[in-house]
Amino acid sequence: MIRLNRLTLARGAQVLLDDVSLMIHDRHKVGIIGANGCGKTSLFALLRGVLLPERGDVSLPKQAVIAHVAQETPNVAASALDFVLDGDRELRVVEAAITRLQNVVHGDHDDGHALAEWHHRFEVIDGYRARARAGELLAGLGFVHAQHHAPVNTFSGGWRMRLNLAQALMCRSDILLLDEPTNHLDLDAVLWLEDWLRRYRGTLLLITHDRDFLDSVVDTIIHFDQCSLKTYSGNYAQFELERAAALANQQATFEKQQRTIAHLQGFIDRFRAKATKAKQAQSRLRQLEKLTRVSAAHVDSPFSFSFSPSDSHARQLLRLERADLGYRADAPVLPSVECAILSDVRLGLLGPNGAGKSTLIKSLTGHLPLLRGTRHSARDLRIGYFAQHQLDTLDPKASALLHLQRLDPDAREQSLRDFLGGFAFHGEQATQTIASFSGGERARLALALIVYARPQLLILDEPTNHLDIEMREALTEALQAYNGALIVVAHDRYLLSATVDDFWLVHQGAIAPFDGDLDDYRRFVLDHVRDEAGSDETADPAVGQPGPDRKTQKRLDAEARQRRAPFVKRQNDIEKTLETLSSERAVLEHWLASPDAYLDDAKARLPAALARQREIAKITAALETEWLEVGEALRTL
């Protein structure tokens, strides 16, 4: 197990952990959470031996192999596959020994015996499947087969980070440290990685702001809280419930203690000067001094912003007609596209990396000219477009406040400062140049500029990269209340499922509605990865008989999804209707509970309101029964 004993950890003058003791048991999967800058990455550096504690000690299992994702990728000409194989260090040692011994004269009996031992070790460490395992890792992380043999130095920065991740996963580790592994991944790769980590047999420590990823993978949460570490059993959703209950209890204890303190202080103030009460006053003063103070519970988000209501009156905002999208006329990424973006659309784009999601988005915004066809746009359409490359277009010599002033020169400085405060840019931070801003701070500023521009169509391409959980939550809530058109590409499923109504699948040069939810898409992705890796995982290991071949299995899975689709759609429709009815019922009950409902001028409205209340209750009961029946039907398919 991993053990911290009375440990104090600091970065310079900043104390990150103070007198902390902690145990992490073998094979637990642990999510490490806390505010940016609290010390999560420093904890990983401590476990790797890169940092030393100020006091206390850390102990790890003897001879434990620790894997982590390197932050830099060497500029080498080795193939991607060989680079990933380097992650299994023992494999490379065994391979080198076998090669060396095979070059020795075969007549040497001792060398022959040693060679046999090394071959046995090669078999024990699953060396014969090593290249296949590396290929599966590359396929899962989005590398097509042709890229497996491409030199490492031909890949861009984001793809090199995927190679580093694949190399870390290739290591047959006892402890795996992953620090924000999803930042450079698309949704397909995130879904695959999630599935891989659930099957990982070692101890996993995971830092991520993706709450759905945490919920799916971890069984323990460790929370950085005021220079201490608190452990919670369960995933992130369970942590939220337990944390909320603890904070509510803390707040109640704080309020009770404040009443006690006020009572004691009142007695002391009244009777300290009276000789007959002096001893009693001194006794209460000592009691007050000995009291262990409970702090108030603070969970308020530092972010508070919303999109202004859309003022678009056009029904159709954008339309692409017979459009070829891409960069070369002779090889369009998406040929013959016909699509329309309506004013009430809330759309999520799905599809593997490189299928054309960003190409579609850039063509819709006008950043990428059409190769052929026509782009129709509503008059004076304001598009808010967020993409990671736009962070580089921010002026590093300008402040957050100056960026806003350039958008609106006539606005009062205080109103702009108030607006920036909603994105946690307060005081001097609003006026300092952004050259020193972190990636998360730049992303927040880019989002702030988009919100301020009051877009009628909002297009977001991976908006959650570098954002912490609190900012992601604030963005999700703002998008839920946004009444304009919305198109989102994101690997954060919590944001996707909470903000969009429909999905389009961009795949194999075509765009089509995806008839299913994110669980259906997860199955689609894992099937596709298995096909790309060329692995045969359709056989049930618990059964001696082989399963159907991949083509047959793919057809069977597609038929199963087709059978399930009407039931899934009906369940989603019922849930949306129940949500609408619940909101209407809450408004009705609030009015019926108020004195206004029983005034003379409300006599005509009251009977109708009571009748509607009964009708909502009847419809709700019927829909809930149907929802259960549909769910039961799904389970039997």
Short mmCIF file of C-alpha atoms in Angstrom, two decimals, residues 161-634:
data_model
loop_
_atom_site.label_atom_id
_atom_site.label_comp_id
_atom_site.label_asym_id
_atom_site.label_seq_id
_atom_site.Cartn_x
_atom_site.Cartn_y
_atom_site.Cartn_z
CA MET A 161 1.00 13.49 -25.73
CA ARG A 162 -1.19 10.57 -26.80
CA LEU A 163 1.97 8.60 -27.58
CA ASN A 164 3.28 9.39 -24.09
CA LEU A 165 0.00 8.16 -22.61
CA ALA A 166 0.15 4.95 -24.68
CA GLN A 167 3.73 4.38 -23.51
CA ALA A 168 2.66 4.76 -19.85
CA LEU A 169 -0.21 2.30 -20.36
CA MET A 170 2.14 -0.17 -22.05
CA CYS A 171 4.19 -0.37 -18.85
CA ARG A 172 3.12 -3.40 -16.77
CA SER A 173 2.92 -1.18 -13.72
CA ASP A 174 1.88 -1.75 -10.12
CA ILE A 175 1.00 1.94 -9.67
CA LEU A 176 -0.27 4.20 -12.46
CA LEU A 177 -0.27 7.99 -12.04
CA LEU A 178 -2.41 9.89 -14.54
CA ASP A 179 -2.54 13.70 -14.38
CA GLU A 180 -5.35 15.11 -16.58
CA PRO A 181 -5.07 12.31 -19.16
CA THR A 182 -8.20 13.41 -21.06
CA ASN A 183 -7.04 16.96 -21.88
CA HIS A 184 -5.55 15.99 -25.25
CA LEU A 185 -8.16 13.37 -26.13
CA ASP A 186 -11.41 13.46 -28.05
CA LEU A 187 -14.57 11.74 -26.83
CA ASP A 188 -13.82 8.47 -28.63
CA ALA A 189 -10.40 8.15 -27.00
CA VAL A 190 -11.83 9.14 -23.60
CA LEU A 191 -14.45 6.38 -23.82
CA TRP A 192 -11.80 3.83 -24.77
CA LEU A 193 -9.40 4.96 -22.00
CA GLU A 194 -12.21 4.77 -19.45
CA ASP A 195 -12.90 1.17 -20.45
CA TRP A 196 -9.16 0.32 -20.30
CA LEU A 197 -8.71 1.83 -16.82
CA ARG A 198 -11.68 -0.04 -15.44
CA ARG A 199 -9.83 -3.25 -16.37
CA TYR A 200 -6.43 -2.07 -15.06
CA ARG A 201 -5.23 -4.41 -12.29
CA GLY A 202 -2.85 -2.14 -10.41
CA THR A 203 -3.30 0.86 -8.12
CA LEU A 204 -4.54 3.90 -10.05
CA LEU A 205 -4.20 7.53 -8.94
CA LEU A 206 -6.10 9.81 -11.29
CA ILE A 207 -6.27 13.61 -11.47
CA THR A 208 -9.07 14.84 -13.72
CA HIS A 209 -11.82 17.45 -13.82
CA ASP A 210 -14.08 15.14 -15.84
CA ARG A 211 -16.75 14.06 -13.35
CA ASP A 212 -18.27 11.36 -15.59
CA PHE A 213 -14.80 9.87 -16.10
CA LEU A 214 -14.29 9.81 -12.32
CA ASP A 215 -17.71 8.28 -11.74
CA SER A 216 -16.99 5.47 -14.18
CA VAL A 217 -13.43 4.61 -13.13
CA VAL A 218 -12.66 5.30 -9.46
CA ASP A 219 -13.78 3.66 -6.23
CA THR A 220 -12.22 6.21 -3.87
CA ILE A 221 -11.93 10.01 -3.80
CA ILE A 222 -9.13 11.91 -2.07
CA HIS A 223 -9.97 15.58 -1.66
CA PHE A 224 -7.39 18.33 -1.08
CA ASP A 225 -9.03 20.54 1.54
CA GLN A 226 -7.16 23.30 3.40
CA CYS A 227 -3.71 21.63 3.40
CA SER A 228 -5.16 18.26 4.36
CA LEU A 229 -6.36 15.15 2.53
CA LYS A 230 -9.79 13.69 3.17
CA THR A 231 -10.74 10.25 1.86
CA TYR A 232 -14.22 9.32 0.68
CA SER A 233 -15.38 5.87 -0.39
CA GLY A 234 -17.10 5.66 -3.75
CA ASN A 235 -16.99 7.69 -6.94
CA TYR A 236 -17.37 11.43 -7.50
CA ALA A 237 -21.18 11.44 -7.32
CA GLN A 238 -21.03 9.71 -3.93
CA PHE A 239 -18.34 12.17 -2.82
CA GLU A 240 -20.62 15.08 -3.68
CA LEU A 241 -23.46 13.64 -1.58
CA GLU A 242 -21.22 12.88 1.39
CA ARG A 243 -19.41 16.20 1.12
CA ALA A 244 -22.71 18.11 0.99
CA ALA A 245 -23.96 16.28 4.10
CA ALA A 246 -20.68 17.00 5.93
CA LEU A 247 -20.80 20.69 4.98
CA ALA A 248 -24.42 20.96 6.09
CA ASN A 249 -23.48 19.40 9.42
CA GLN A 250 -20.45 21.70 9.71
CA GLN A 251 -22.60 24.75 9.02
CA ALA A 252 -25.17 23.70 11.61
CA THR A 253 -22.38 23.14 14.16
CA PHE A 254 -20.87 26.53 13.29
CA GLU A 255 -24.18 28.36 13.76
CA LYS A 256 -24.80 26.59 17.09
CA GLN A 257 -21.31 27.51 18.27
CA GLN A 258 -21.81 31.12 17.24
CA ARG A 259 -24.91 31.29 19.45
CA THR A 260 -22.88 29.81 22.34
CA ILE A 261 -20.06 32.31 21.77
CA ALA A 262 -22.53 35.21 21.62
CA HIS A 263 -24.15 34.06 24.88
CA LEU A 264 -20.79 33.70 26.70
CA GLN A 265 -19.47 37.00 25.34
CA GLY A 266 -22.70 38.76 26.34
CA PHE A 267 -22.40 37.49 29.94
CA ILE A 268 -18.73 38.53 30.08
CA ASP A 269 -19.45 42.01 28.73
CA ARG A 270 -22.32 42.56 31.17
CA PHE A 271 -20.74 41.30 34.39
CA ARG A 272 -16.96 41.61 34.04
CA ALA A 273 -16.96 44.92 35.95
CA LYS A 274 -19.26 43.72 38.78
CA ALA A 275 -17.43 42.40 41.83
CA THR A 276 -20.18 39.88 42.62
CA LYS A 277 -20.03 38.38 39.13
CA ALA A 278 -16.32 38.79 38.35
CA LYS A 279 -15.41 35.14 39.07
CA GLN A 280 -18.26 33.87 36.92
CA ALA A 281 -17.26 36.25 34.12
CA GLN A 282 -13.63 35.04 34.30
CA SER A 283 -14.83 31.41 34.24
CA ARG A 284 -16.82 32.06 31.08
CA LEU A 285 -13.89 33.90 29.55
CA ARG A 286 -11.68 30.83 30.10
CA GLN A 287 -14.44 28.65 28.65
CA LEU A 288 -14.59 30.90 25.60
CA GLU A 289 -10.81 30.79 25.13
CA LYS A 290 -10.75 26.97 25.30
CA LEU A 291 -13.50 26.61 22.72
CA THR A 292 -12.28 24.89 19.52
CA ARG A 293 -13.63 27.12 16.81
CA VAL A 294 -15.58 25.58 13.93
CA SER A 295 -15.27 27.48 10.65
CA ALA A 296 -18.25 28.30 8.49
CA ALA A 297 -18.80 25.99 5.53
CA HIS A 298 -17.98 27.65 2.20
CA VAL A 299 -18.83 25.90 -1.07
CA ASP A 300 -19.77 28.89 -3.19
CA SER A 301 -18.46 28.72 -6.75
CA PRO A 302 -16.08 31.54 -7.71
CA PHE A 303 -17.88 31.74 -11.07
CA SER A 304 -21.20 33.43 -11.78
CA PHE A 305 -22.18 34.31 -15.35
CA SER A 306 -24.96 33.79 -17.86
CA PHE A 307 -25.62 34.33 -21.55
CA SER A 308 -27.90 37.23 -22.48
CA PRO A 309 -31.17 36.15 -24.14
CA SER A 310 -30.81 35.60 -27.87
CA ASP A 311 -32.47 38.32 -29.95
CA SER A 312 -32.54 36.40 -33.23
CA HIS A 313 -35.89 36.36 -35.05
CA ALA A 314 -34.74 34.14 -37.93
CA ARG A 315 -35.94 30.54 -37.92
CA GLN A 316 -32.94 29.32 -39.94
CA LEU A 317 -29.55 30.68 -38.91
CA LEU A 318 -27.20 28.79 -41.24
CA ARG A 319 -27.48 26.40 -44.18
CA LEU A 320 -24.89 24.57 -46.24
CA GLU A 321 -26.11 23.59 -49.70
CA ARG A 322 -24.32 20.98 -51.87
CA ALA A 323 -21.14 21.88 -50.02
CA ASP A 324 -17.76 20.16 -50.18
CA LEU A 325 -15.83 20.81 -46.95
CA GLY A 326 -12.11 20.43 -46.46
CA TYR A 327 -8.75 21.71 -47.62
CA ARG A 328 -8.24 20.14 -51.09
CA ALA A 329 -10.79 20.28 -53.88
CA ASP A 330 -9.73 16.85 -55.13
CA ALA A 331 -10.11 15.22 -51.69
CA PRO A 332 -12.80 16.92 -49.55
CA VAL A 333 -13.12 15.73 -45.95
CA LEU A 334 -16.93 15.96 -46.13
CA PRO A 335 -18.39 15.95 -49.66
CA SER A 336 -21.89 17.05 -50.72
CA VAL A 337 -23.00 18.32 -47.32
CA GLU A 338 -26.62 19.43 -46.93
CA CYS A 339 -27.48 20.73 -43.46
CA ALA A 340 -29.41 23.51 -41.76
CA ILE A 341 -28.93 25.06 -38.30
CA LEU A 342 -32.23 26.27 -36.85
CA SER A 343 -32.60 28.86 -34.09
CA ASP A 344 -33.64 26.33 -31.42
CA VAL A 345 -31.11 23.59 -32.16
CA ARG A 346 -29.05 22.14 -29.30
CA LEU A 347 -26.67 19.80 -31.04
CA GLY A 348 -23.72 17.63 -30.03
CA LEU A 349 -21.28 16.45 -32.70
CA LEU A 350 -19.94 12.90 -32.37
CA GLY A 351 -17.35 11.06 -34.40
CA PRO A 352 -13.78 9.75 -34.29
CA ASN A 353 -10.82 12.07 -34.37
CA GLY A 354 -10.10 13.24 -37.92
CA ALA A 355 -13.61 12.43 -39.20
CA GLY A 356 -14.34 16.11 -39.87
CA LYS A 357 -16.06 17.61 -36.81
CA SER A 358 -13.73 20.62 -36.67
CA THR A 359 -13.88 20.92 -40.47
CA LEU A 360 -17.68 21.15 -40.27
CA ILE A 361 -17.52 23.72 -37.47
CA LYS A 362 -14.98 25.93 -39.28
CA SER A 363 -17.11 25.78 -42.43
CA LEU A 364 -20.24 26.76 -40.50
CA THR A 365 -18.48 29.72 -38.88
CA GLY A 366 -16.90 30.84 -42.15
CA HIS A 367 -13.33 30.34 -40.91
CA LEU A 368 -12.85 27.69 -43.61
CA PRO A 369 -14.05 28.58 -47.14
CA LEU A 370 -16.19 26.01 -48.90
CA LEU A 371 -14.51 24.01 -51.64
CA ARG A 372 -17.82 23.90 -53.47
CA GLY A 373 -21.44 24.84 -52.76
CA THR A 374 -23.12 27.67 -50.89
CA ARG A 375 -23.24 28.88 -47.29
CA HIS A 376 -26.41 30.81 -46.41
CA SER A 377 -26.43 32.91 -43.22
CA ALA A 378 -29.17 34.87 -41.45
CA ARG A 379 -28.74 38.65 -41.63
CA ASP A 380 -26.49 40.14 -38.92
CA LEU A 381 -25.96 36.72 -37.36
CA ARG A 382 -23.65 36.84 -34.33
CA ILE A 383 -21.69 33.61 -33.88
CA GLY A 384 -19.78 32.86 -30.69
CA TYR A 385 -17.01 30.43 -31.60
CA PHE A 386 -14.67 28.81 -29.06
CA ALA A 387 -11.77 26.57 -30.08
CA GLN A 388 -8.46 25.79 -28.39
CA HIS A 389 -6.38 27.48 -31.11
CA GLN A 390 -8.20 30.75 -30.37
CA LEU A 391 -6.43 30.97 -27.02
CA ASP A 392 -3.28 31.76 -29.00
CA THR A 393 -5.00 34.73 -30.66
CA LEU A 394 -5.43 36.53 -27.32
CA ASP A 395 -3.08 39.50 -26.98
CA PRO A 396 -0.49 38.48 -24.33
CA LYS A 397 0.42 42.14 -23.73
CA ALA A 398 -3.17 43.14 -22.95
CA SER A 399 -5.13 42.59 -19.76
CA ALA A 400 -8.47 40.85 -19.40
CA LEU A 401 -10.05 44.27 -18.86
CA LEU A 402 -8.43 45.72 -21.99
CA HIS A 403 -9.70 42.79 -24.07
CA LEU A 404 -13.24 43.66 -23.00
CA GLN A 405 -12.72 47.40 -23.51
CA ARG A 406 -11.69 46.69 -27.11
CA LEU A 407 -15.04 44.92 -27.58
CA ASP A 408 -17.03 47.71 -25.94
CA PRO A 409 -15.09 51.02 -25.74
CA ASP A 410 -18.09 52.92 -24.35
CA ALA A 411 -18.75 50.63 -21.39
CA ARG A 412 -18.00 51.83 -17.85
CA GLU A 413 -14.88 50.25 -16.36
CA GLN A 414 -16.73 49.15 -13.20
CA SER A 415 -19.38 47.28 -15.19
CA LEU A 416 -16.64 45.47 -17.13
CA ARG A 417 -14.86 44.61 -13.88
CA ASP A 418 -18.13 43.27 -12.44
CA PHE A 419 -18.57 41.11 -15.54
CA LEU A 420 -15.01 39.75 -15.30
CA GLY A 421 -15.62 38.99 -11.62
CA GLY A 422 -18.16 36.40 -12.72
CA PHE A 423 -15.25 34.55 -14.35
CA ALA A 424 -13.08 34.89 -11.21
CA PHE A 425 -10.93 37.74 -12.55
CA HIS A 426 -10.85 40.05 -9.54
CA GLY A 427 -8.85 43.11 -8.53
CA GLU A 428 -5.36 43.30 -9.97
CA GLN A 429 -5.82 40.12 -12.01
CA ALA A 430 -8.28 42.00 -14.24
CA THR A 431 -5.59 44.54 -15.16
CA GLN A 432 -2.41 42.42 -15.34
CA THR A 433 -1.24 41.29 -18.77
CA ILE A 434 -2.35 37.78 -19.67
CA ALA A 435 1.15 36.64 -20.64
CA SER A 436 1.43 34.93 -17.25
CA PHE A 437 -2.07 33.38 -17.37
CA SER A 438 -2.42 29.61 -17.16
CA GLY A 439 -4.22 27.62 -19.86
CA GLY A 440 -7.33 27.52 -17.68
CA GLU A 441 -7.29 31.28 -17.13
CA ARG A 442 -6.91 31.95 -20.86
CA ALA A 443 -9.79 29.58 -21.60
CA ARG A 444 -11.96 31.42 -19.06
CA LEU A 445 -11.10 34.76 -20.65
CA ALA A 446 -11.90 33.48 -24.16
CA LEU A 447 -15.28 32.24 -22.89
CA ALA A 448 -15.88 35.58 -21.16
CA LEU A 449 -15.32 37.45 -24.44
CA ILE A 450 -17.80 35.16 -26.21
CA VAL A 451 -20.44 35.56 -23.50
CA TYR A 452 -20.05 39.34 -23.57
CA ALA A 453 -20.66 39.44 -27.35
CA ARG A 454 -24.21 38.03 -26.88
CA PRO A 455 -24.10 35.38 -29.64
CA GLN A 456 -27.22 34.06 -31.34
CA LEU A 457 -25.40 30.89 -32.38
CA LEU A 458 -22.85 29.40 -30.00
CA ILE A 459 -20.32 26.88 -31.35
CA LEU A 460 -17.98 25.30 -28.82
CA ASP A 461 -15.11 23.00 -29.83
CA GLU A 462 -13.72 21.26 -26.70
CA PRO A 463 -14.52 24.14 -24.32
CA THR A 464 -13.68 22.24 -21.12
CA ASN A 465 -9.96 21.66 -21.72
CA HIS A 466 -8.01 23.23 -18.82
CA LEU A 467 -11.22 24.11 -16.92
CA ASP A 468 -11.65 22.83 -13.36
CA ILE A 469 -14.83 21.17 -12.08
CA GLU A 470 -16.32 24.40 -10.67
CA MET A 471 -15.89 26.27 -13.98
CA ARG A 472 -17.26 23.32 -15.95
CA GLU A 473 -20.30 23.30 -13.68
CA ALA A 474 -20.81 27.05 -14.12
CA LEU A 475 -20.47 26.73 -17.91
CA THR A 476 -22.95 23.84 -17.96
CA GLU A 477 -25.51 25.84 -15.97
CA ALA A 478 -25.06 28.88 -18.23
CA LEU A 479 -25.51 26.74 -21.36
CA GLN A 480 -28.64 25.13 -19.92
CA ALA A 481 -30.18 28.58 -19.54
CA TYR A 482 -28.95 29.85 -22.94
CA ASN A 483 -31.86 30.22 -25.37
CA GLY A 484 -29.89 30.56 -28.62
CA ALA A 485 -28.71 27.85 -30.99
CA LEU A 486 -25.92 25.64 -29.63
CA ILE A 487 -23.43 23.27 -31.28
CA VAL A 488 -20.92 21.45 -29.05
CA VAL A 489 -17.94 19.16 -29.58
CA ALA A 490 -16.69 17.95 -26.19
CA HIS A 491 -15.13 14.95 -24.49
CA ASP A 492 -16.90 15.94 -21.25
CA ARG A 493 -20.03 13.76 -21.27
CA TYR A 494 -21.55 15.54 -18.27
CA LEU A 495 -21.59 18.81 -20.20
CA LEU A 496 -22.83 17.11 -23.38
CA SER A 497 -25.67 15.18 -21.78
CA ALA A 498 -26.78 18.20 -19.73
CA THR A 499 -26.84 20.77 -22.54
CA VAL A 500 -27.70 19.19 -25.92
CA ASP A 501 -30.89 17.53 -27.18
CA ASP A 502 -29.70 15.77 -30.34
CA PHE A 503 -26.52 14.30 -31.78
CA TRP A 504 -25.03 14.25 -35.27
CA LEU A 505 -22.48 11.57 -36.15
CA VAL A 506 -19.62 12.67 -38.41
CA HIS A 507 -18.12 9.46 -39.73
CA GLN A 508 -16.62 8.08 -42.95
CA GLY A 509 -17.18 11.30 -44.93
CA ALA A 510 -20.85 11.72 -44.01
CA ILE A 511 -23.00 13.59 -41.48
CA ALA A 512 -26.14 11.90 -40.13
CA PRO A 513 -28.34 12.06 -37.02
CA PHE A 514 -27.20 9.60 -34.35
CA ASP A 515 -30.20 7.65 -33.11
CA GLY A 516 -29.13 6.91 -29.57
CA ASP A 517 -27.57 8.34 -26.42
CA LEU A 518 -23.98 8.51 -25.17
CA ASP A 519 -24.16 4.95 -23.83
CA ASP A 520 -25.03 3.76 -27.36
CA TYR A 521 -22.16 5.84 -28.72
CA ARG A 522 -19.77 4.26 -26.22
CA ARG A 523 -20.64 0.81 -27.58
CA PHE A 524 -20.20 2.11 -31.13
CA VAL A 525 -16.72 3.47 -30.28
CA LEU A 526 -15.46 0.31 -28.56
CA ASP A 527 -16.67 -1.83 -31.48
CA HIS A 528 -14.83 0.47 -33.90
CA VAL A 529 -11.61 0.36 -31.85
CA ARG A 530 -11.66 -3.44 -31.73
CA ASP A 531 -12.04 -3.53 -35.49
CA GLU A 532 -9.21 -1.03 -36.00
CA ALA A 533 -6.89 -2.91 -33.65
CA GLY A 534 -7.67 -6.19 -35.41
CA SER A 535 -8.18 -7.89 -32.04
CA ASP A 536 -10.67 -10.70 -31.59
CA GLU A 537 -12.31 -10.03 -28.24
CA THR A 538 -15.78 -11.26 -29.08
CA ALA A 539 -15.29 -14.67 -27.49
CA ASP A 540 -16.51 -14.99 -23.93
CA PRO A 541 -13.48 -16.07 -21.83
CA ALA A 542 -15.78 -17.89 -19.43
CA VAL A 543 -17.05 -20.15 -22.20
CA GLY A 544 -15.00 -22.64 -24.16
CA GLN A 545 -16.81 -22.02 -27.45
CA PRO A 546 -15.59 -19.15 -29.65
CA GLY A 547 -17.92 -16.24 -30.28
CA PRO A 548 -19.06 -15.02 -33.70
CA ASP A 549 -16.55 -13.35 -36.01
CA ARG A 550 -16.13 -9.57 -35.88
CA LYS A 551 -18.29 -8.86 -38.93
CA THR A 552 -21.13 -11.01 -37.60
CA GLN A 553 -20.77 -9.53 -34.12
CA LYS A 554 -20.85 -6.01 -35.53
CA ARG A 555 -24.05 -6.83 -37.43
CA LEU A 556 -25.63 -8.38 -34.31
CA ASP A 557 -24.68 -5.34 -32.22
CA ALA A 558 -26.14 -2.99 -34.84
CA GLU A 559 -29.37 -4.99 -34.88
CA ALA A 560 -29.51 -4.90 -31.08
CA ARG A 561 -29.01 -1.11 -31.08
CA GLN A 562 -31.74 -0.79 -33.70
CA ARG A 563 -34.14 -2.83 -31.54
CA ARG A 564 -33.28 -0.75 -28.48
CA ALA A 565 -33.41 2.66 -30.18
CA PRO A 566 -37.24 3.18 -30.10
CA PHE A 567 -37.36 2.27 -26.42
CA VAL A 568 -34.41 4.53 -25.55
CA LYS A 569 -35.99 7.40 -27.50
CA ARG A 570 -39.33 6.88 -25.74
CA GLN A 571 -37.62 6.90 -22.34
CA ASN A 572 -35.86 10.16 -23.20
CA ASP A 573 -39.13 11.71 -24.44
CA ILE A 574 -40.90 10.67 -21.23
CA GLU A 575 -38.12 12.15 -19.08
CA LYS A 576 -38.29 15.48 -20.95
CA THR A 577 -42.09 15.57 -20.60
CA LEU A 578 -41.89 14.74 -16.89
CA GLU A 579 -39.36 17.53 -16.41
CA THR A 580 -41.69 20.02 -18.13
CA LEU A 581 -44.68 18.84 -16.09
CA SER A 582 -42.65 19.03 -12.88
CA SER A 583 -41.75 22.66 -13.58
CA GLU A 584 -45.38 23.51 -14.37
CA ARG A 585 -46.59 21.75 -11.23
CA ALA A 586 -44.06 23.64 -9.09
CA VAL A 587 -45.32 26.98 -10.44
CA LEU A 588 -48.94 25.97 -9.86
CA GLU A 589 -48.33 24.72 -6.32
CA HIS A 590 -46.39 27.86 -5.45
CA TRP A 591 -49.34 30.00 -6.60
CA LEU A 592 -51.93 27.79 -4.90
CA ALA A 593 -49.97 28.04 -1.64
CA SER A 594 -49.93 31.83 -1.77
CA PRO A 595 -52.71 34.12 -0.40
CA ASP A 596 -53.10 35.60 -3.91
CA ALA A 597 -54.83 32.42 -5.09
CA TYR A 598 -57.77 33.03 -2.76
CA LEU A 599 -58.42 36.70 -3.42
CA ASP A 600 -61.65 37.74 -5.13
CA ASP A 601 -59.97 38.60 -8.41
CA ALA A 602 -58.48 35.05 -8.59
CA LYS A 603 -61.84 33.24 -8.34
CA ALA A 604 -62.01 32.62 -12.09
CA ARG A 605 -58.44 31.25 -12.26
CA LEU A 606 -58.57 29.06 -9.14
CA PRO A 607 -60.82 26.21 -10.43
CA ALA A 608 -58.78 25.93 -13.64
CA ALA A 609 -55.54 25.82 -11.64
CA LEU A 610 -56.87 23.07 -9.35
CA ALA A 611 -58.09 21.08 -12.36
CA ARG A 612 -54.74 21.44 -14.09
CA GLN A 613 -52.99 20.30 -10.89
CA ARG A 614 -55.09 17.12 -10.84
CA GLU A 615 -54.49 16.60 -14.57
CA ILE A 616 -50.70 16.94 -14.15
CA ALA A 617 -50.74 14.42 -11.29
CA LYS A 618 -52.71 11.95 -13.45
CA ILE A 619 -50.46 12.39 -16.51
CA THR A 620 -47.32 12.14 -14.36
CA ALA A 621 -48.46 8.88 -12.77
CA ALA A 622 -49.22 7.38 -16.20
CA LEU A 623 -45.88 8.49 -17.65
CA GLU A 624 -43.92 7.16 -14.67
CA THR A 625 -45.64 3.79 -15.07
CA GLU A 626 -44.85 3.79 -18.79
CA TRP A 627 -41.22 4.73 -18.06
CA LEU A 628 -40.87 1.70 -15.80
CA GLU A 629 -42.47 -0.56 -18.42
CA VAL A 630 -40.14 0.74 -21.14
CA GLY A 631 -37.16 0.20 -18.85
CA GLU A 632 -38.27 -3.37 -18.19
CA ALA A 633 -38.65 -3.96 -21.93
CA LEU A 634 -35.11 -2.66 -22.49
#
